[in-house]
PDB file of C-alpha atoms in Angstrom:
ATOM      1  CA  MET A   1      16.977   1.098  38.067  1.00 40.00           C
ATOM      2  CA  THR A   2      16.123   0.047  34.472  1.00 44.00           C
ATOM      3  CA  LEU A   3      14.970   2.850  32.213  1.00 45.00           C
ATOM      4  CA  SER A   4      12.545   2.346  29.324  1.00 55.00           C
ATOM      5  CA  VAL A   5      13.511   3.249  25.763  1.00 57.00           C
ATOM      6  CA  ARG A   6      11.376   6.382  26.022  1.00 55.00           C
ATOM      7  CA  THR A   7      13.106   7.427  29.248  1.00 50.00           C
ATOM      8  CA  HIS A   8      16.528   6.948  27.652  1.00 49.00           C
ATOM      9  CA  ARG A   9      15.461   9.074  24.684  1.00 53.00           C
ATOM     10  CA  ALA A  10      13.948  11.759  26.877  1.00 49.00           C
ATOM     11  CA  THR A  11      17.214  12.046  28.798  1.00 44.00           C
ATOM     12  CA  ALA A  12      19.348  12.118  25.666  1.00 43.00           C
ATOM     13  CA  ALA A  13      17.089  14.724  24.040  1.00 43.00           C
ATOM     14  CA  SER A  14      16.755  17.045  27.037  1.00 40.00           C
ATOM     15  CA  VAL A  15      19.393  19.541  25.906  1.00 37.00           C
ATOM     16  CA  ALA A  16      18.028  19.539  22.342  1.00 38.00           C
ATOM     17  CA  GLY A  17      14.508  19.937  23.722  1.00 40.00           C
ATOM     18  CA  LEU A  18      15.546  22.972  25.755  1.00 36.00           C
ATOM     19  CA  ALA A  19      17.062  24.516  22.634  1.00 35.00           C
ATOM     20  CA  LEU A  20      13.835  23.909  20.718  1.00 34.00           C
ATOM     21  CA  LEU A  21      11.772  25.534  23.458  1.00 33.00           C
ATOM     22  CA  LEU A  22      14.048  28.564  23.538  1.00 32.00           C
ATOM     23  CA  SER A  23      13.755  28.892  19.764  1.00 31.00           C
ATOM     24  CA  GLY A  24       9.962  28.600  19.918  1.00 34.00           C
ATOM     25  CA  CYS A  25       9.747  25.194  18.149  1.00 35.00           C
ATOM     26  CA  GLY A  26       8.190  22.025  19.516  1.00 35.00           C
ATOM     27  CA  ALA A  27       8.765  18.356  18.618  1.00 38.00           C
ATOM     28  CA  GLY A  28       9.047  14.896  20.126  1.00 41.00           C
ATOM     29  CA  ALA A  29       6.834  13.856  23.035  1.00 44.00           C
ATOM     30  CA  SER A  30       3.446  15.583  23.099  1.00 47.00           C
ATOM     31  CA  ASP A  31       2.637  18.138  25.772  1.00 45.00           C
ATOM     32  CA  ASP A  32       0.421  15.577  27.528  1.00 50.00           C
ATOM     33  CA  GLY A  33       3.278  13.083  27.655  1.00 55.00           C
ATOM     34  CA  SER A  34       1.847  10.732  25.018  1.00 86.00           C
ATOM     35  CA  VAL A  35       4.196   9.013  22.590  1.00 96.00           C
ATOM     36  CA  THR A  36       5.072  10.704  19.290  1.00 98.00           C
ATOM     37  CA  LEU A  37       5.630   8.420  16.304  1.00 98.00           C
ATOM     38  CA  GLY A  38       6.646   8.810  12.689  1.00 98.00           C
ATOM     39  CA  PHE A  39       5.390   6.491   9.948  1.00 98.00           C
ATOM     40  CA  VAL A  40       7.277   6.375   6.641  1.00 98.00           C
ATOM     41  CA  ASN A  41       5.202   4.484   4.090  1.00 97.00           C
ATOM     42  CA  GLY A  42       6.773   2.894   1.043  1.00 95.00           C
ATOM     43  CA  GLY A  43       4.269   3.283  -1.780  1.00 92.00           C
ATOM     44  CA  ASP A  44       0.758   3.809  -3.047  1.00 91.00           C
ATOM     45  CA  THR A  45      -0.755   0.361  -3.540  1.00 87.00           C
ATOM     46  CA  GLU A  46      -3.918  -0.654  -1.711  1.00 89.00           C
ATOM     47  CA  PHE A  47      -1.747  -2.446   0.839  1.00 91.00           C
ATOM     48  CA  HIS A  48       0.161   0.762   1.589  1.00 93.00           C
ATOM     49  CA  THR A  49      -3.051   2.811   1.760  1.00 94.00           C
ATOM     50  CA  CYS A  50      -4.783   0.371   4.091  1.00 95.00           C
ATOM     51  CA  LEU A  51      -1.657  -0.088   6.213  1.00 96.00           C
ATOM     52  CA  GLN A  52      -1.493   3.665   6.778  1.00 96.00           C
ATOM     53  CA  ALA A  53      -5.219   3.839   7.570  1.00 96.00           C
ATOM     54  CA  SER A  54      -4.798   1.122  10.196  1.00 96.00           C
ATOM     55  CA  ILE A  55      -1.724   2.789  11.678  1.00 97.00           C
ATOM     56  CA  GLU A  56      -3.531   6.133  11.888  1.00 96.00           C
ATOM     57  CA  ASP A  57      -6.638   4.578  13.462  1.00 96.00           C
ATOM     58  CA  THR A  58      -4.619   2.611  16.018  1.00 96.00           C
ATOM     59  CA  ALA A  59      -2.377   5.557  16.888  1.00 97.00           C
ATOM     60  CA  HIS A  60      -5.481   7.646  17.560  1.00 96.00           C
ATOM     61  CA  ALA A  61      -6.909   4.910  19.769  1.00 95.00           C
ATOM     62  CA  LYS A  62      -3.613   4.748  21.685  1.00 95.00           C
ATOM     63  CA  ASN A  63      -3.506   8.549  22.113  1.00 96.00           C
ATOM     64  CA  ALA A  64      -0.249   8.658  20.161  1.00 97.00           C
ATOM     65  CA  LYS A  65       0.746  11.655  18.080  1.00 97.00           C
ATOM     66  CA  LEU A  66       1.592  10.521  14.530  1.00 98.00           C
ATOM     67  CA  TYR A  67       3.467  12.108  11.637  1.00 98.00           C
ATOM     68  CA  THR A  68       3.278  10.378   8.235  1.00 98.00           C
ATOM     69  CA  ALA A  69       5.218  10.510   4.971  1.00 98.00           C
ATOM     70  CA  ASN A  70       5.290   8.477   1.748  1.00 98.00           C
ATOM     71  CA  SER A  71       8.411   7.487  -0.172  1.00 97.00           C
ATOM     72  CA  HIS A  72       6.568   6.452  -3.375  1.00 94.00           C
ATOM     73  CA  GLN A  73       8.915   3.512  -4.047  1.00 90.00           C
ATOM     74  CA  ASN A  74      11.987   5.788  -4.056  1.00 94.00           C
ATOM     75  CA  PRO A  75      14.879   4.892  -1.678  1.00 93.00           C
ATOM     76  CA  GLY A  76      16.243   8.445  -1.816  1.00 95.00           C
ATOM     77  CA  THR A  77      12.875   9.857  -0.800  1.00 97.00           C
ATOM     78  CA  GLU A  78      12.709   7.294   1.986  1.00 96.00           C
ATOM     79  CA  LEU A  79      15.964   8.550   3.481  1.00 96.00           C
ATOM     80  CA  SER A  80      14.753  12.153   3.179  1.00 97.00           C
ATOM     81  CA  ASN A  81      11.559  11.181   4.982  1.00 97.00           C
ATOM     82  CA  ILE A  82      13.603   9.532   7.734  1.00 97.00           C
ATOM     83  CA  GLU A  83      15.619  12.718   8.125  1.00 97.00           C
ATOM     84  CA  ASP A  84      12.429  14.789   8.319  1.00 97.00           C
ATOM     85  CA  MET A  85      11.038  12.540  11.059  1.00 98.00           C
ATOM     86  CA  ILE A  86      14.323  12.846  12.952  1.00 97.00           C
ATOM     87  CA  SER A  87      13.996  16.626  12.795  1.00 97.00           C
ATOM     88  CA  ARG A  88      10.588  16.234  14.465  1.00 97.00           C
ATOM     89  CA  ASN A  89      12.305  14.323  17.301  1.00 96.00           C
ATOM     90  CA  VAL A  90       9.793  11.479  17.266  1.00 98.00           C
ATOM     91  CA  ASP A  91      10.031   8.789  19.945  1.00 98.00           C
ATOM     92  CA  ALA A  92      10.186   6.038  17.315  1.00 98.00           C
ATOM     93  CA  LEU A  93       9.982   5.556  13.565  1.00 98.00           C
ATOM     94  CA  ILE A  94       7.774   2.949  11.879  1.00 98.00           C
ATOM     95  CA  VAL A  95       9.030   2.175   8.374  1.00 98.00           C
ATOM     96  CA  GLN A  96       7.479   0.257   5.475  1.00 96.00           C
ATOM     97  CA  THR A  97      10.620   0.246   3.365  1.00 94.00           C
ATOM     98  CA  VAL A  98      10.709   0.501  -0.412  1.00 90.00           C
ATOM     99  CA  ASN A  99      13.905  -1.513  -0.646  1.00 84.00           C
ATOM    100  CA  VAL A 100      15.614  -3.735   1.935  1.00 83.00           C
ATOM    101  CA  ASP A 101      18.971  -2.471   0.665  1.00 84.00           C
ATOM    102  CA  ALA A 102      17.960   1.034   1.759  1.00 86.00           C
ATOM    103  CA  LEU A 103      17.403  -0.023   5.358  1.00 90.00           C
ATOM    104  CA  LYS A 104      21.069   0.023   6.323  1.00 90.00           C
ATOM    105  CA  GLY A 105      21.311   3.764   5.681  1.00 93.00           C
ATOM    106  CA  ASP A 106      17.907   4.430   7.251  1.00 94.00           C
ATOM    107  CA  ILE A 107      18.796   2.602  10.459  1.00 95.00           C
ATOM    108  CA  ALA A 108      22.212   4.237  10.703  1.00 94.00           C
ATOM    109  CA  LYS A 109      20.662   7.679  10.311  1.00 95.00           C
ATOM    110  CA  ALA A 110      18.033   7.002  12.973  1.00 96.00           C
ATOM    111  CA  LYS A 111      20.527   5.399  15.376  1.00 94.00           C
ATOM    112  CA  GLY A 112      22.739   8.457  15.042  1.00 96.00           C
ATOM    113  CA  ALA A 113      19.812  10.510  16.321  1.00 96.00           C
ATOM    114  CA  ASN A 114      19.007   7.954  19.060  1.00 97.00           C
ATOM    115  CA  ILE A 115      15.607   7.215  17.501  1.00 97.00           C
ATOM    116  CA  PRO A 116      14.586   3.532  17.349  1.00 97.00           C
ATOM    117  CA  ILE A 117      13.069   2.033  14.182  1.00 97.00           C
ATOM    118  CA  PHE A 118      10.185  -0.426  14.018  1.00 98.00           C
ATOM    119  CA  LEU A 119       9.754  -2.205  10.673  1.00 97.00           C
ATOM    120  CA  THR A 120       6.624  -3.466   8.950  1.00 96.00           C
ATOM    121  CA  SER A 121       6.535  -6.441   6.533  1.00 90.00           C
ATOM    122  CA  VAL A 122      10.264  -7.240   6.685  1.00 88.00           C
ATOM    123  CA  VAL A 123      13.015  -7.564   9.280  1.00 90.00           C
ATOM    124  CA  THR A 124      16.781  -7.007   9.168  1.00 90.00           C
ATOM    125  CA  ASP A 125      19.356  -9.794   9.408  1.00 88.00           C
ATOM    126  CA  ASP A 126      20.425  -8.329  12.760  1.00 91.00           C
ATOM    127  CA  PRO A 127      17.287  -7.561  14.829  1.00 93.00           C
ATOM    128  CA  SER A 128      19.431  -5.978  17.544  1.00 94.00           C
ATOM    129  CA  GLU A 129      19.645  -2.912  15.279  1.00 94.00           C
ATOM    130  CA  ILE A 130      15.926  -2.205  15.517  1.00 97.00           C
ATOM    131  CA  LEU A 131      13.236  -1.680  18.145  1.00 97.00           C
ATOM    132  CA  GLY A 132      11.112  -4.424  16.616  1.00 97.00           C
ATOM    133  CA  ALA A 133       9.100  -5.521  13.587  1.00 97.00           C
ATOM    134  CA  VAL A 134       5.829  -7.012  12.459  1.00 97.00           C
ATOM    135  CA  VAL A 135       6.738  -9.407   9.698  1.00 94.00           C
ATOM    136  CA  VAL A 136       4.683 -10.821   6.891  1.00 89.00           C
ATOM    137  CA  ASP A 137       6.357 -14.091   5.933  1.00 93.00           C
ATOM    138  CA  LEU A 138       6.452 -13.156   2.255  1.00 91.00           C
ATOM    139  CA  LYS A 139       8.425 -16.273   1.398  1.00 94.00           C
ATOM    140  CA  GLN A 140       5.608 -18.380   2.842  1.00 97.00           C
ATOM    141  CA  VAL A 141       3.015 -16.262   1.023  1.00 97.00           C
ATOM    142  CA  GLY A 142       4.661 -17.236  -2.257  1.00 98.00           C
ATOM    143  CA  GLU A 143       4.947 -20.831  -1.111  1.00 98.00           C
ATOM    144  CA  LEU A 144       1.211 -21.053  -0.388  1.00 98.00           C
ATOM    145  CA  ASP A 145       0.362 -20.010  -3.946  1.00 98.00           C
ATOM    146  CA  ALA A 146       2.934 -22.466  -5.315  1.00 98.00           C
ATOM    147  CA  GLU A 147       1.478 -25.278  -3.218  1.00 98.00           C
ATOM    148  CA  TYR A 148      -1.963 -24.483  -4.611  1.00 98.00           C
ATOM    149  CA  ILE A 149      -0.645 -24.866  -8.161  1.00 98.00           C
ATOM    150  CA  GLU A 150       1.089 -28.118  -7.238  1.00 98.00           C
ATOM    151  CA  LYS A 151      -2.172 -29.517  -5.907  1.00 98.00           C
ATOM    152  CA  GLN A 152      -4.251 -28.350  -8.860  1.00 98.00           C
ATOM    153  CA  ALA A 153      -1.754 -29.477 -11.495  1.00 98.00           C
ATOM    154  CA  ALA A 154      -1.716 -32.949  -9.926  1.00 97.00           C
ATOM    155  CA  GLY A 155       1.488 -33.991 -11.676  1.00 97.00           C
ATOM    156  CA  ARG A 156       0.636 -32.518 -15.108  1.00 98.00           C
ATOM    157  CA  ASN A 157       3.296 -30.451 -16.859  1.00 98.00           C
ATOM    158  CA  VAL A 158       2.175 -26.814 -16.635  1.00 98.00           C
ATOM    159  CA  GLN A 159       3.578 -23.463 -17.723  1.00 98.00           C
ATOM    160  CA  VAL A 160       3.698 -20.608 -15.206  1.00 98.00           C
ATOM    161  CA  GLY A 161       4.208 -16.879 -15.712  1.00 98.00           C
ATOM    162  CA  VAL A 162       5.291 -14.493 -12.957  1.00 98.00           C
ATOM    163  CA  ILE A 163       4.309 -10.828 -12.846  1.00 98.00           C
ATOM    164  CA  ALA A 164       6.468  -9.424 -10.051  1.00 97.00           C
ATOM    165  CA  GLY A 165       6.204  -6.073  -8.290  1.00 94.00           C
ATOM    166  CA  ALA A 166       9.062  -3.598  -7.831  1.00 88.00           C
ATOM    167  CA  PRO A 167      12.499  -5.213  -7.432  1.00 85.00           C
ATOM    168  CA  GLY A 168      14.328  -4.932  -4.131  1.00 74.00           C
ATOM    169  CA  ALA A 169      11.841  -5.489  -1.316  1.00 70.00           C
ATOM    170  CA  ALA A 170       8.578  -7.391  -0.838  1.00 80.00           C
ATOM    171  CA  SER A 171       8.334  -8.536  -4.427  1.00 89.00           C
ATOM    172  CA  ASP A 172      11.672 -10.358  -4.395  1.00 91.00           C
ATOM    173  CA  LEU A 173      10.728 -12.282  -1.264  1.00 91.00           C
ATOM    174  CA  LEU A 174       7.323 -13.195  -2.686  1.00 95.00           C
ATOM    175  CA  VAL A 175       8.632 -14.321  -6.044  1.00 97.00           C
ATOM    176  CA  ASN A 176      11.564 -16.296  -4.653  1.00 97.00           C
ATOM    177  CA  GLY A 177       9.265 -18.064  -2.206  1.00 97.00           C
ATOM    178  CA  PHE A 178       6.872 -18.898  -5.038  1.00 98.00           C
ATOM    179  CA  THR A 179       9.336 -20.074  -7.676  1.00 98.00           C
ATOM    180  CA  LYS A 180      11.437 -22.184  -5.309  1.00 98.00           C
ATOM    181  CA  ALA A 181       8.355 -23.974  -3.970  1.00 98.00           C
ATOM    182  CA  LEU A 182       6.974 -24.926  -7.379  1.00 98.00           C
ATOM    183  CA  PRO A 183       7.096 -28.642  -8.242  1.00 98.00           C
ATOM    184  CA  ALA A 184       9.315 -29.920 -11.048  1.00 98.00           C
ATOM    185  CA  ASN A 185       6.317 -30.281 -13.370  1.00 98.00           C
ATOM    186  CA  ALA A 186       5.586 -26.520 -13.160  1.00 98.00           C
ATOM    187  CA  LYS A 187       7.930 -24.577 -15.432  1.00 98.00           C
ATOM    188  CA  VAL A 188       8.345 -20.805 -15.094  1.00 98.00           C
ATOM    189  CA  VAL A 189       8.314 -19.572 -18.697  1.00 98.00           C
ATOM    190  CA  ALA A 190       8.345 -15.831 -17.977  1.00 98.00           C
ATOM    191  CA  ASN A 191       9.176 -13.566 -15.023  1.00 98.00           C
ATOM    192  CA  GLN A 192       8.805  -9.805 -15.436  1.00 97.00           C
ATOM    193  CA  PRO A 193       8.169  -6.877 -13.057  1.00 96.00           C
ATOM    194  CA  GLY A 194       4.824  -5.084 -13.114  1.00 97.00           C
ATOM    195  CA  MET A 195       6.179  -2.475 -10.665  1.00 93.00           C
ATOM    196  CA  PHE A 196       2.975  -2.704  -8.557  1.00 91.00           C
ATOM    197  CA  ASN A 197       1.313  -0.664 -11.315  1.00 94.00           C
ATOM    198  CA  ALA A 198      -1.879  -1.874 -12.995  1.00 96.00           C
ATOM    199  CA  ALA A 199      -1.156  -0.400 -16.437  1.00 98.00           C
ATOM    200  CA  LYS A 200       2.382  -1.790 -16.450  1.00 98.00           C
ATOM    201  CA  ALA A 201       1.127  -5.200 -15.300  1.00 98.00           C
ATOM    202  CA  GLN A 202      -1.418  -5.301 -18.123  1.00 98.00           C
ATOM    203  CA  ASP A 203       1.316  -4.557 -20.664  1.00 98.00           C
ATOM    204  CA  VAL A 204       3.498  -7.292 -19.168  1.00 98.00           C
ATOM    205  CA  ALA A 205       0.600  -9.763 -19.261  1.00 98.00           C
ATOM    206  CA  GLU A 206      -0.161  -8.926 -22.902  1.00 98.00           C
ATOM    207  CA  ASN A 207       3.428  -9.566 -23.929  1.00 98.00           C
ATOM    208  CA  MET A 208       3.625 -12.675 -21.774  1.00 98.00           C
ATOM    209  CA  ILE A 209       0.569 -14.387 -23.254  1.00 98.00           C
ATOM    210  CA  GLN A 210       1.667 -13.536 -26.789  1.00 98.00           C
ATOM    211  CA  ALA A 211       5.040 -15.182 -26.168  1.00 98.00           C
ATOM    212  CA  HIS A 212       3.546 -18.113 -24.241  1.00 98.00           C
ATOM    213  CA  PRO A 213       0.004 -18.760 -25.505  1.00 97.00           C
ATOM    214  CA  ASP A 214      -0.150 -22.118 -23.685  1.00 97.00           C
ATOM    215  CA  MET A 215       0.549 -20.644 -20.252  1.00 98.00           C
ATOM    216  CA  ASP A 216      -1.565 -22.334 -17.573  1.00 98.00           C
ATOM    217  CA  TYR A 217      -0.991 -20.221 -14.444  1.00 98.00           C
ATOM    218  CA  ALA A 218       0.122 -16.706 -13.560  1.00 98.00           C
ATOM    219  CA  PHE A 219       1.471 -15.652 -10.170  1.00 98.00           C
ATOM    220  CA  VAL A 220       0.888 -11.900  -9.740  1.00 98.00           C
ATOM    221  CA  ALA A 221       2.461 -10.022  -6.824  1.00 97.00           C
ATOM    222  CA  ASN A 222      -0.707  -8.165  -5.813  1.00 95.00           C
ATOM    223  CA  GLU A 223      -4.401  -8.164  -6.665  1.00 97.00           C
ATOM    224  CA  GLU A 224      -4.461  -4.738  -8.307  1.00 95.00           C
ATOM    225  CA  MET A 225      -1.976  -5.973 -10.911  1.00 97.00           C
ATOM    226  CA  ALA A 226      -3.762  -9.324 -11.090  1.00 98.00           C
ATOM    227  CA  LEU A 227      -7.035  -7.653 -12.116  1.00 98.00           C
ATOM    228  CA  ALA A 228      -5.180  -5.763 -14.843  1.00 98.00           C
ATOM    229  CA  ALA A 229      -3.445  -8.946 -16.025  1.00 98.00           C
ATOM    230  CA  LEU A 230      -6.836 -10.641 -16.161  1.00 98.00           C
ATOM    231  CA  LYS A 231      -7.966  -8.067 -18.740  1.00 98.00           C
ATOM    232  CA  ALA A 232      -5.024  -8.982 -20.959  1.00 98.00           C
ATOM    233  CA  PHE A 233      -5.611 -12.714 -20.626  1.00 98.00           C
ATOM    234  CA  THR A 234      -9.346 -12.318 -21.293  1.00 98.00           C
ATOM    235  CA  ALA A 235      -8.712 -10.194 -24.397  1.00 98.00           C
ATOM    236  CA  ALA A 236      -6.353 -12.899 -25.685  1.00 97.00           C
ATOM    237  CA  GLU A 237      -9.011 -15.541 -24.917  1.00 97.00           C
ATOM    238  CA  ALA A 238      -6.424 -17.355 -22.798  1.00 98.00           C
ATOM    239  CA  ASP A 239      -7.481 -19.638 -19.965  1.00 96.00           C
ATOM    240  CA  VAL A 240      -4.815 -18.595 -17.453  1.00 98.00           C
ATOM    241  CA  LYS A 241      -5.531 -19.325 -13.810  1.00 98.00           C
ATOM    242  CA  ILE A 242      -4.356 -16.464 -11.587  1.00 98.00           C
ATOM    243  CA  VAL A 243      -2.913 -16.851  -8.097  1.00 98.00           C
ATOM    244  CA  THR A 244      -2.094 -13.685  -6.235  1.00 98.00           C
ATOM    245  CA  VAL A 245      -1.656 -11.886  -2.907  1.00 96.00           C
ATOM    246  CA  ASN A 246      -3.466  -9.585  -0.409  1.00 95.00           C
ATOM    247  CA  GLY A 247      -7.077 -10.535   0.285  1.00 96.00           C
ATOM    248  CA  THR A 248      -8.690  -7.164  -0.506  1.00 95.00           C
ATOM    249  CA  ASP A 249     -12.449  -6.915  -1.035  1.00 94.00           C
ATOM    250  CA  GLN A 250     -11.904  -6.841  -4.804  1.00 96.00           C
ATOM    251  CA  GLY A 251      -9.559  -9.808  -4.634  1.00 97.00           C
ATOM    252  CA  LEU A 252     -11.927 -11.860  -2.534  1.00 97.00           C
ATOM    253  CA  ALA A 253     -14.784 -11.059  -4.921  1.00 97.00           C
ATOM    254  CA  ALA A 254     -12.616 -12.282  -7.813  1.00 98.00           C
ATOM    255  CA  VAL A 255     -11.893 -15.532  -5.960  1.00 98.00           C
ATOM    256  CA  LYS A 256     -15.585 -15.989  -5.192  1.00 98.00           C
ATOM    257  CA  ASP A 257     -16.690 -15.618  -8.822  1.00 98.00           C
ATOM    258  CA  GLY A 258     -13.786 -17.580 -10.294  1.00 98.00           C
ATOM    259  CA  ARG A 259     -11.739 -14.798 -11.891  1.00 98.00           C
ATOM    260  CA  PHE A 260      -8.875 -15.653  -9.516  1.00 98.00           C
ATOM    261  CA  ALA A 261      -8.031 -19.230  -8.615  1.00 98.00           C
ATOM    262  CA  ALA A 262      -6.547 -18.265  -5.253  1.00 98.00           C
ATOM    263  CA  THR A 263      -5.106 -15.434  -3.204  1.00 98.00           C
ATOM    264  CA  VAL A 264      -3.183 -15.262   0.061  1.00 98.00           C
ATOM    265  CA  ALA A 265      -4.789 -13.068   2.706  1.00 97.00           C
ATOM    266  CA  ASN A 266      -2.314 -10.669   4.277  1.00 93.00           C
ATOM    267  CA  SER A 267      -4.400  -8.182   6.262  1.00 95.00           C
ATOM    268  CA  ALA A 268      -3.020  -4.654   6.177  1.00 95.00           C
ATOM    269  CA  LEU A 269      -5.458  -3.847   8.976  1.00 96.00           C
ATOM    270  CA  THR A 270      -3.871  -6.445  11.261  1.00 96.00           C
ATOM    271  CA  THR A 271      -0.308  -5.471  10.352  1.00 96.00           C
ATOM    272  CA  GLY A 272      -0.968  -1.808  11.137  1.00 97.00           C
ATOM    273  CA  ARG A 273      -2.578  -2.588  14.479  1.00 97.00           C
ATOM    274  CA  ILE A 274       0.339  -4.763  15.533  1.00 97.00           C
ATOM    275  CA  ALA A 275       2.854  -2.119  14.397  1.00 98.00           C
ATOM    276  CA  ILE A 276       1.462   0.646  16.609  1.00 98.00           C
ATOM    277  CA  THR A 277       0.582  -1.562  19.578  1.00 97.00           C
ATOM    278  CA  ASN A 278       3.985  -3.250  19.696  1.00 97.00           C
ATOM    279  CA  THR A 279       5.940  -0.047  19.074  1.00 98.00           C
ATOM    280  CA  VAL A 280       4.271   1.669  22.035  1.00 97.00           C
ATOM    281  CA  SER A 281       4.724  -1.399  24.255  1.00 96.00           C
ATOM    282  CA  LEU A 282       8.391  -1.852  23.332  1.00 97.00           C
ATOM    283  CA  LEU A 283       9.109   1.822  23.974  1.00 96.00           C
ATOM    284  CA  ASP A 284       7.715   1.352  27.478  1.00 94.00           C
ATOM    285  CA  ASP A 285       9.597  -1.918  28.024  1.00 93.00           C
ATOM    286  CA  LYS A 286       6.373  -3.904  28.311  1.00 93.00           C
ATOM    287  CA  LYS A 287       6.535  -7.625  27.601  1.00 92.00           C
ATOM    288  CA  THR A 288       5.974  -7.830  23.845  1.00 94.00           C
ATOM    289  CA  ASP A 289       7.386  -9.940  21.031  1.00 95.00           C
ATOM    290  CA  LYS A 290      10.226  -8.018  19.419  1.00 97.00           C
ATOM    291  CA  ILE A 291       9.514  -9.735  16.115  1.00 97.00           C
ATOM    292  CA  ALA A 292       5.799 -10.435  15.607  1.00 97.00           C
ATOM    293  CA  MET A 293       4.268 -12.352  12.723  1.00 95.00           C
ATOM    294  CA  SER A 294       1.256 -11.043  10.829  1.00 94.00           C
ATOM    295  CA  PRO A 295      -1.086 -13.967  10.042  1.00 95.00           C
ATOM    296  CA  ILE A 296      -1.516 -15.176   6.452  1.00 97.00           C
ATOM    297  CA  SER A 297      -3.831 -17.747   4.869  1.00 97.00           C
ATOM    298  CA  LEU A 298      -4.514 -19.249   1.445  1.00 98.00           C
ATOM    299  CA  ILE A 299      -7.965 -18.218   0.225  1.00 98.00           C
ATOM    300  CA  THR A 300      -9.865 -20.218  -2.401  1.00 98.00           C
ATOM    301  CA  ALA A 301     -13.529 -20.515  -3.333  1.00 97.00           C
ATOM    302  CA  ASP A 302     -13.868 -23.082  -0.540  1.00 97.00           C
ATOM    303  CA  ASN A 303     -13.031 -20.688   2.328  1.00 98.00           C
ATOM    304  CA  VAL A 304     -13.420 -17.195   0.852  1.00 98.00           C
ATOM    305  CA  ASN A 305     -16.314 -16.346   3.191  1.00 96.00           C
ATOM    306  CA  ASN A 306     -13.983 -16.776   6.180  1.00 96.00           C
ATOM    307  CA  ALA A 307     -11.220 -14.467   4.926  1.00 96.00           C
ATOM    308  CA  PRO A 308      -9.995 -11.785   7.388  1.00 95.00           C
ATOM    309  CA  GLN A 309     -10.879  -8.100   6.998  1.00 95.00           C
ATOM    310  CA  TYR A 310      -8.217  -6.402   4.880  1.00 95.00           C
ATOM    311  CA  CYS A 311      -8.746  -2.692   5.421  1.00 93.00           C
ATOM    312  CA  SER A 312     -10.233  -0.419   8.072  1.00 77.00           C
ATOM    313  CA  VAL A 313     -13.911   0.417   7.934  1.00 60.00           C
ATOM    314  CA  GLU A 314     -13.152   4.137   7.719  1.00 53.00           C
ATOM    315  CA  GLU A 315     -10.846   3.627   4.735  1.00 48.00           C
ATOM    316  CA  LYS A 316     -13.566   1.704   2.906  1.00 46.00           C
ATOM    317  CA  LYS A 317     -15.921   4.684   3.341  1.00 45.00           C
ATOM    318  CA  LYS A 318     -13.580   6.974   1.387  1.00 48.00           C
ATOM    319  CA  PRO A 319     -14.632   7.707  -2.233  1.00 43.00           C
TER     320      PRO A 319
END
């Protein structure tokens, strides 16, 4: 007889569960037998906020008990959050990592407790170590923005600035995909991290345009930073065309009115739905892709009205 992942965990945790009951503490599978999940978020950008909203909404719809924590871009906090979720004896952990280098320790810690990990946005080199993942092809996201510049430049020599996010995870994949896909006539004249922080990105943009007043394009690793960079470019009266990432309502509005040249839609709503749905299915050994791809698309003024929804309706209602 083949046992599901949840059955294996239930068997392995039976002694620990008895000890918890005797001590008056409860964790792991809910009393009604529904799955118990932990979600460790990586930061506080709009992507992270909307990803968590989607995960919470979908978990509720699936009758799954959910614990959440936020690592705030700190690998040490991420490991502490993993340890806290382990202490709750969750059936599986969903992790939006702050740093791909931190994953090795996270996975080892969870494996030691016999708790499978499901990743969002990225995947490990050895997928056998994890339950599964929903992957945003961040390399291709960067490539789509680079291809847009190649088409618009049409062979002209152009200068490009890069405002990256926080080193070590999504930003590195985005930026490497972008810079390597640029044509020979597009020269990267500056590449600095904005740390996924609007104020920092505005400072970087101010310094960048002062050093390179003839810059033609800027690739910015998310729309929140891109809007801040736009303020710096506008104040300097510089005609810098911005290409960016996410497809939020604000980003789409900026594409529609010409403040952004292009963005790449990467729906946090869709990623969160896939994460919960596939985690639950994989735990129950249902036929599901171990590594799923979250859809992406280049958005310009020509197709902005067809862009996918980025965030959950309930999240949009929040003040």
